Amino acid sequence: MKKLIALFLAGVMTMCMLTACGSKEPDEAVETVQGSENAQGETGEAEEDGDVLADGVLTVGTNAEFPPFEYVDDNGEPDGFDIALIKAIGEKLGVTVEVENMEFDSLVSSIGSKIDIAIAGMTVTDERKGSVDFSDPYYEAVQFVIVPAGSEIATAADLVGKTIGVQLGTTGDFIASDDIADTTVNQYNKGVDAVNDLLNGRVDCVIIDKNPALVFASKFEGQLVALDGAQFEFGVEEYAIALPKGDTALAEKINAALEEIKADGTFDKLVETYI
Ligand code: GLN
């Protein structure tokens, strides 16, 4: 869609240059171009006032390394449950959603500069709440432990002293680094790299969210097993959309759109399609 719009605009502008829009139907054509310039000009000011929707574009950060919530599809575009959800929200709000694929660990700090908001299977945590606000939660999760088939790791006590692979800056990272004694924590930018090191024997297990753990384990069926976090007494987590701190107007709009999407059955359809 984004490309189509860009292409369309480029086409309009090129045609204007080639046919000198100024001559036959000057007003309309010139206005189209000026209109877009103005809209952009106003954007900067509007965003300073906190209205990130004013330019009609919602720039959404994600880390497309977290299937089934976000991944890069066969055409090289970010896709997944979160991407479909935020596009549905954008539709309700009447804005175009542009997705920026970036490292998970830089999402929170990029809100308000590179991106307007972030959707990335992101768990609501008190620490993150210090920098961003969260929408209403939309999905419940728990950390899972991926182990090699035949591993003896089965309880929380078995994780003590282990070398654990995690995705940098995630709740799995925080659990492995802060809550389990004597661990060596290998942090990766991509969960899949942690999984590869598990296959290579460089880490004893990987702690990552339930659904990606199930996807990764099923990709290497027979070699890897995903163990339920309940076995390890990991707590329940909630995913929500990270929003600029203090932008209650935006939070209200996004929560209202989310509610509508749940009420009209779109949410359940997306769960069915992606998860
Ligand atoms: N839910 C985890 C977190 O918020 C992991 C998210 C992710 O890796 N995309 O930290």
Short mmCIF file of C-alpha atoms and ligand atoms in Angstrom, two decimals:
data_model
loop_
_atom_site.label_atom_id
_atom_site.label_comp_id
_atom_site.label_asym_id
_atom_site.label_seq_id
_atom_site.Cartn_x
_atom_site.Cartn_y
_atom_site.Cartn_z
CA MET A 1 0.00 0.00 0.00
CA LYS A 2 2.77 2.37 1.06
CA LYS A 3 4.61 1.62 -2.16
CA LEU A 4 1.48 2.06 -4.22
CA ILE A 5 0.84 5.44 -2.66
CA ALA A 6 4.47 6.49 -3.13
CA LEU A 7 4.34 5.31 -6.72
CA PHE A 8 1.10 7.14 -7.31
CA LEU A 9 2.45 10.36 -5.86
CA ALA A 10 5.68 10.03 -7.82
CA GLY A 11 3.58 9.45 -10.94
CA VAL A 12 1.47 12.52 -10.27
CA MET A 13 4.54 14.64 -9.71
CA THR A 14 6.33 13.33 -12.80
CA MET A 15 3.25 13.93 -14.92
CA CYS A 16 3.05 17.43 -13.57
CA MET A 17 6.63 18.09 -14.50
CA LEU A 18 6.26 16.58 -17.98
CA THR A 19 2.95 18.14 -18.88
CA ALA A 20 3.44 21.37 -16.99
CA CYS A 21 0.37 21.05 -14.84
CA GLY A 22 0.44 24.79 -14.52
CA SER A 23 -1.01 25.30 -17.99
CA LYS A 24 -4.27 23.37 -18.47
CA GLU A 25 -5.69 22.55 -15.07
CA PRO A 26 -3.29 24.48 -12.97
CA ASP A 27 -5.12 24.94 -9.75
CA GLU A 28 -6.05 21.37 -9.10
CA ALA A 29 -2.69 19.89 -10.00
CA VAL A 30 -0.61 22.46 -8.18
CA GLU A 31 -2.78 22.06 -5.14
CA THR A 32 -2.16 18.32 -5.08
CA VAL A 33 1.56 18.85 -4.86
CA GLN A 34 1.38 21.79 -2.52
CA GLY A 35 -1.13 19.94 -0.41
CA SER A 36 1.31 17.16 0.23
CA GLU A 37 4.07 19.61 1.02
CA ASN A 38 1.86 21.42 3.43
CA ALA A 39 0.73 18.24 5.06
CA GLN A 40 4.36 17.36 5.64
CA GLY A 41 5.18 20.80 6.93
CA GLU A 42 2.34 20.66 9.39
CA THR A 43 3.37 17.21 10.49
CA GLY A 44 6.47 18.46 12.18
CA GLU A 45 4.56 21.04 14.16
CA ALA A 46 1.65 18.74 14.90
CA GLU A 47 3.97 16.04 16.18
CA GLU A 48 5.58 18.49 18.52
CA ASP A 49 2.10 18.97 19.93
CA GLY A 50 1.84 15.22 20.34
CA ASP A 51 -0.54 14.51 17.45
CA VAL A 52 1.32 11.71 15.74
CA LEU A 53 -1.69 10.92 13.53
CA ALA A 54 -1.94 14.40 12.00
CA ASP A 55 0.08 13.54 8.89
CA GLY A 56 -2.07 10.50 8.16
CA VAL A 57 0.86 8.15 8.69
CA LEU A 58 1.53 6.04 11.75
CA THR A 59 5.16 4.92 11.81
CA VAL A 60 5.35 1.68 13.74
CA GLY A 61 8.55 0.05 14.94
CA THR A 62 8.90 -3.70 15.18
CA ASN A 63 11.55 -6.38 15.22
CA ALA A 64 10.52 -8.83 12.52
CA GLU A 65 12.35 -11.76 14.09
CA PHE A 66 9.61 -13.02 16.33
CA PRO A 67 7.28 -15.44 14.55
CA PRO A 68 4.30 -15.67 14.49
CA PHE A 69 3.92 -12.10 15.77
CA GLU A 70 6.37 -10.54 13.31
CA TYR A 71 8.65 -11.91 10.65
CA VAL A 72 9.83 -10.98 7.16
CA ASP A 73 7.63 -12.61 4.51
CA ASP A 74 8.68 -14.08 1.16
CA ASN A 75 8.51 -10.61 -0.43
CA GLY A 76 10.85 -9.15 2.14
CA GLU A 77 8.05 -7.26 3.92
CA PRO A 78 7.30 -7.42 7.66
CA ASP A 79 4.24 -9.59 8.31
CA GLY A 80 2.71 -11.49 11.21
CA PHE A 81 -0.03 -11.12 13.78
CA ASP A 82 1.21 -7.81 15.20
CA ILE A 83 1.67 -6.29 11.76
CA ALA A 84 -1.84 -7.31 10.69
CA LEU A 85 -3.22 -6.04 13.99
CA ILE A 86 -1.59 -2.63 13.76
CA LYS A 87 -2.69 -2.29 10.12
CA ALA A 88 -6.27 -3.04 11.21
CA ILE A 89 -5.90 -0.40 13.92
CA GLY A 90 -4.52 2.05 11.35
CA GLU A 91 -7.51 1.40 9.15
CA LYS A 92 -9.89 2.19 12.02
CA LEU A 93 -7.98 5.39 12.71
CA GLY A 94 -7.90 6.35 9.03
CA VAL A 95 -4.10 6.46 8.80
CA THR A 96 -1.53 4.62 6.73
CA VAL A 97 0.71 2.33 8.75
CA GLU A 98 4.40 2.31 7.87
CA VAL A 99 6.46 -0.41 9.51
CA GLU A 100 10.09 0.16 10.49
CA ASN A 101 12.00 -3.05 11.13
CA MET A 102 14.67 -2.49 13.80
CA GLU A 103 16.41 -4.20 16.71
CA PHE A 104 14.11 -5.07 19.57
CA ASP A 105 16.41 -3.43 22.06
CA SER A 106 16.14 -0.01 20.38
CA LEU A 107 12.35 0.10 19.99
CA VAL A 108 11.48 1.77 23.29
CA SER A 109 14.14 4.47 22.95
CA SER A 110 13.13 5.18 19.33
CA ILE A 111 9.53 6.09 20.17
CA GLY A 112 9.09 9.81 19.59
CA SER A 113 12.06 10.04 17.23
CA LYS A 114 12.39 7.32 14.56
CA ILE A 115 8.99 5.78 15.22
CA ASP A 116 5.62 6.86 16.61
CA ILE A 117 4.78 3.62 18.41
CA ALA A 118 6.04 0.03 18.63
CA ILE A 119 4.36 -3.35 18.31
CA ALA A 120 6.66 -6.30 18.81
CA GLY A 121 5.18 -8.91 21.12
CA MET A 122 6.33 -6.45 23.73
CA THR A 123 5.63 -7.36 27.33
CA VAL A 124 4.38 -4.65 29.66
CA THR A 125 7.05 -4.16 32.33
CA ASP A 126 7.44 -1.55 35.06
CA GLU A 127 10.87 -0.62 33.74
CA ARG A 128 9.54 0.07 30.23
CA LYS A 129 6.68 2.00 31.76
CA GLY A 130 9.32 4.44 32.96
CA SER A 131 9.94 5.47 29.33
CA VAL A 132 6.73 4.66 27.43
CA ASP A 133 3.03 4.15 27.97
CA PHE A 134 1.27 0.97 26.91
CA SER A 135 -2.04 0.35 25.18
CA ASP A 136 -4.49 -2.06 26.73
CA PRO A 137 -2.93 -5.51 26.62
CA TYR A 138 -3.90 -7.66 23.61
CA TYR A 139 -2.22 -11.01 24.22
CA GLU A 140 -1.11 -13.18 27.12
CA ALA A 141 2.26 -14.90 27.01
CA VAL A 142 4.82 -16.73 29.11
CA GLN A 143 8.50 -17.51 28.65
CA PHE A 144 9.28 -21.02 27.39
CA VAL A 145 12.58 -22.90 27.56
CA ILE A 146 13.88 -24.51 24.37
CA VAL A 147 16.22 -27.42 25.06
CA PRO A 148 17.90 -30.05 22.89
CA ALA A 149 15.90 -33.28 22.66
CA GLY A 150 16.91 -35.51 25.56
CA SER A 151 18.07 -32.62 27.76
CA GLU A 152 17.72 -33.12 31.50
CA ILE A 153 16.57 -29.54 32.04
CA ALA A 154 13.02 -29.73 33.41
CA THR A 155 12.64 -27.46 36.46
CA ALA A 156 13.78 -24.03 37.68
CA ALA A 157 16.56 -25.66 39.73
CA ASP A 158 17.98 -27.23 36.57
CA LEU A 159 18.59 -23.77 35.06
CA VAL A 160 21.01 -22.72 37.81
CA GLY A 161 24.57 -22.35 36.51
CA LYS A 162 23.57 -22.95 32.88
CA THR A 163 24.61 -21.09 29.74
CA ILE A 164 21.41 -19.59 28.44
CA GLY A 165 20.71 -18.01 25.06
CA VAL A 166 18.29 -15.07 24.95
CA GLN A 167 17.25 -12.22 22.72
CA LEU A 168 18.91 -9.03 23.96
CA GLY A 169 16.73 -6.75 26.10
CA THR A 170 13.78 -9.12 26.31
CA THR A 171 11.96 -10.46 29.33
CA GLY A 172 13.66 -13.81 28.65
CA ASP A 173 16.97 -11.96 28.98
CA PHE A 174 15.87 -10.33 32.25
CA ILE A 175 14.83 -13.71 33.73
CA ALA A 176 18.05 -15.43 32.68
CA SER A 177 20.24 -12.52 33.81
CA ASP A 178 18.47 -11.47 37.02
CA ASP A 179 16.34 -14.31 38.36
CA ILE A 180 18.38 -17.47 37.91
CA ALA A 181 21.59 -18.00 39.89
CA ASP A 182 25.05 -18.37 38.34
CA THR A 183 23.97 -18.26 34.71
CA THR A 184 26.10 -17.32 31.77
CA VAL A 185 23.78 -15.38 29.49
CA ASN A 186 24.53 -15.20 25.78
CA GLN A 187 22.54 -12.31 24.30
CA TYR A 188 21.63 -12.22 20.61
CA ASN A 189 19.89 -9.59 18.53
CA LYS A 190 17.77 -12.29 16.90
CA GLY A 191 16.08 -15.15 18.70
CA VAL A 192 16.91 -17.41 15.76
CA ASP A 193 20.65 -16.85 16.37
CA ALA A 194 20.21 -18.06 19.95
CA VAL A 195 18.41 -21.11 18.58
CA ASN A 196 21.26 -21.76 16.13
CA ASP A 197 23.76 -21.67 18.99
CA LEU A 198 21.55 -24.12 20.88
CA LEU A 199 21.75 -26.45 17.88
CA ASN A 200 25.54 -25.95 17.83
CA GLY A 201 25.80 -26.75 21.54
CA ARG A 202 27.08 -23.27 22.47
CA VAL A 203 24.21 -22.72 24.93
CA ASP A 204 22.34 -25.23 27.12
CA CYS A 205 18.90 -23.76 26.47
CA VAL A 206 17.12 -20.70 25.09
CA ILE A 207 14.56 -18.71 27.05
CA ILE A 208 12.08 -17.02 24.73
CA ASP A 209 8.35 -16.33 24.57
CA LYS A 210 5.96 -19.26 24.14
CA ASN A 211 4.80 -18.79 20.53
CA PRO A 212 8.21 -18.13 18.96
CA ALA A 213 9.58 -21.02 21.06
CA LEU A 214 6.94 -23.31 19.56
CA VAL A 215 7.71 -22.07 16.04
CA PHE A 216 11.47 -22.54 16.46
CA ALA A 217 11.12 -25.97 18.10
CA SER A 218 8.79 -27.17 15.36
CA LYS A 219 11.30 -26.04 12.72
CA PHE A 220 13.81 -28.39 14.30
CA GLU A 221 11.48 -31.16 15.31
CA GLY A 222 13.33 -34.12 16.76
CA GLN A 223 16.31 -31.92 17.65
CA LEU A 224 14.71 -29.29 19.90
CA VAL A 225 11.87 -29.30 22.43
CA ALA A 226 9.98 -26.27 23.80
CA LEU A 227 9.15 -26.61 27.49
CA ASP A 228 6.26 -24.76 29.13
CA GLY A 229 7.37 -21.90 31.37
CA ALA A 230 4.94 -23.07 34.05
CA GLN A 231 7.43 -25.90 34.70
CA PHE A 232 9.95 -23.23 35.61
CA GLU A 233 7.52 -21.04 37.56
CA PHE A 234 7.76 -18.20 35.05
CA GLY A 235 5.00 -15.63 35.46
CA VAL A 236 2.34 -14.65 32.95
CA GLU A 237 3.19 -11.68 30.69
CA GLU A 238 0.99 -9.37 28.67
CA TYR A 239 1.75 -7.93 25.25
CA ALA A 240 0.73 -4.35 24.51
CA ILE A 241 1.56 -1.61 22.04
CA ALA A 242 4.23 0.80 23.28
CA LEU A 243 3.16 4.44 22.97
CA PRO A 244 4.77 7.83 23.54
CA LYS A 245 4.73 8.66 27.23
CA GLY A 246 1.94 11.00 28.22
CA ASP A 247 0.07 10.94 24.89
CA THR A 248 -3.28 10.01 26.42
CA ALA A 249 -5.20 11.15 23.33
CA LEU A 250 -3.33 8.67 21.16
CA ALA A 251 -3.68 5.92 23.78
CA GLU A 252 -7.44 6.46 23.88
CA LYS A 253 -7.73 6.28 20.09
CA ILE A 254 -5.63 3.13 19.85
CA ASN A 255 -7.48 1.45 22.72
CA ALA A 256 -10.83 2.32 21.16
CA ALA A 257 -9.70 0.87 17.80
CA LEU A 258 -8.42 -2.26 19.56
CA GLU A 259 -11.73 -2.68 21.33
CA GLU A 260 -13.64 -2.36 18.05
CA ILE A 261 -11.34 -4.89 16.40
CA LYS A 262 -12.02 -7.33 19.23
CA ALA A 263 -15.77 -6.69 19.17
CA ASP A 264 -16.21 -7.07 15.40
CA GLY A 265 -14.39 -10.42 15.21
CA THR A 266 -11.30 -9.11 13.37
CA PHE A 267 -9.04 -9.94 16.31
CA ASP A 268 -10.14 -13.59 16.46
CA LYS A 269 -9.67 -13.90 12.71
CA LEU A 270 -6.11 -12.63 13.02
CA VAL A 271 -5.42 -15.11 15.82
CA GLU A 272 -6.76 -17.87 13.61
CA THR A 273 -4.71 -16.75 10.62
CA TYR A 274 -1.40 -16.17 12.33
CA ILE A 275 -1.15 -17.95 15.68
N1 GLN B 1 7.92 -10.40 25.10
C1 GLN B 1 9.34 -10.23 25.17
C2 GLN B 1 9.66 -8.85 25.65
O1 GLN B 1 8.82 -7.97 25.60
C3 GLN B 1 10.05 -10.51 23.85
C4 GLN B 1 9.61 -9.65 22.72
C5 GLN B 1 10.41 -9.84 21.44
O2 GLN B 1 11.48 -10.44 21.43
N2 GLN B 1 9.94 -9.32 20.36
O3 GLN B 1 10.71 -8.57 26.11
#
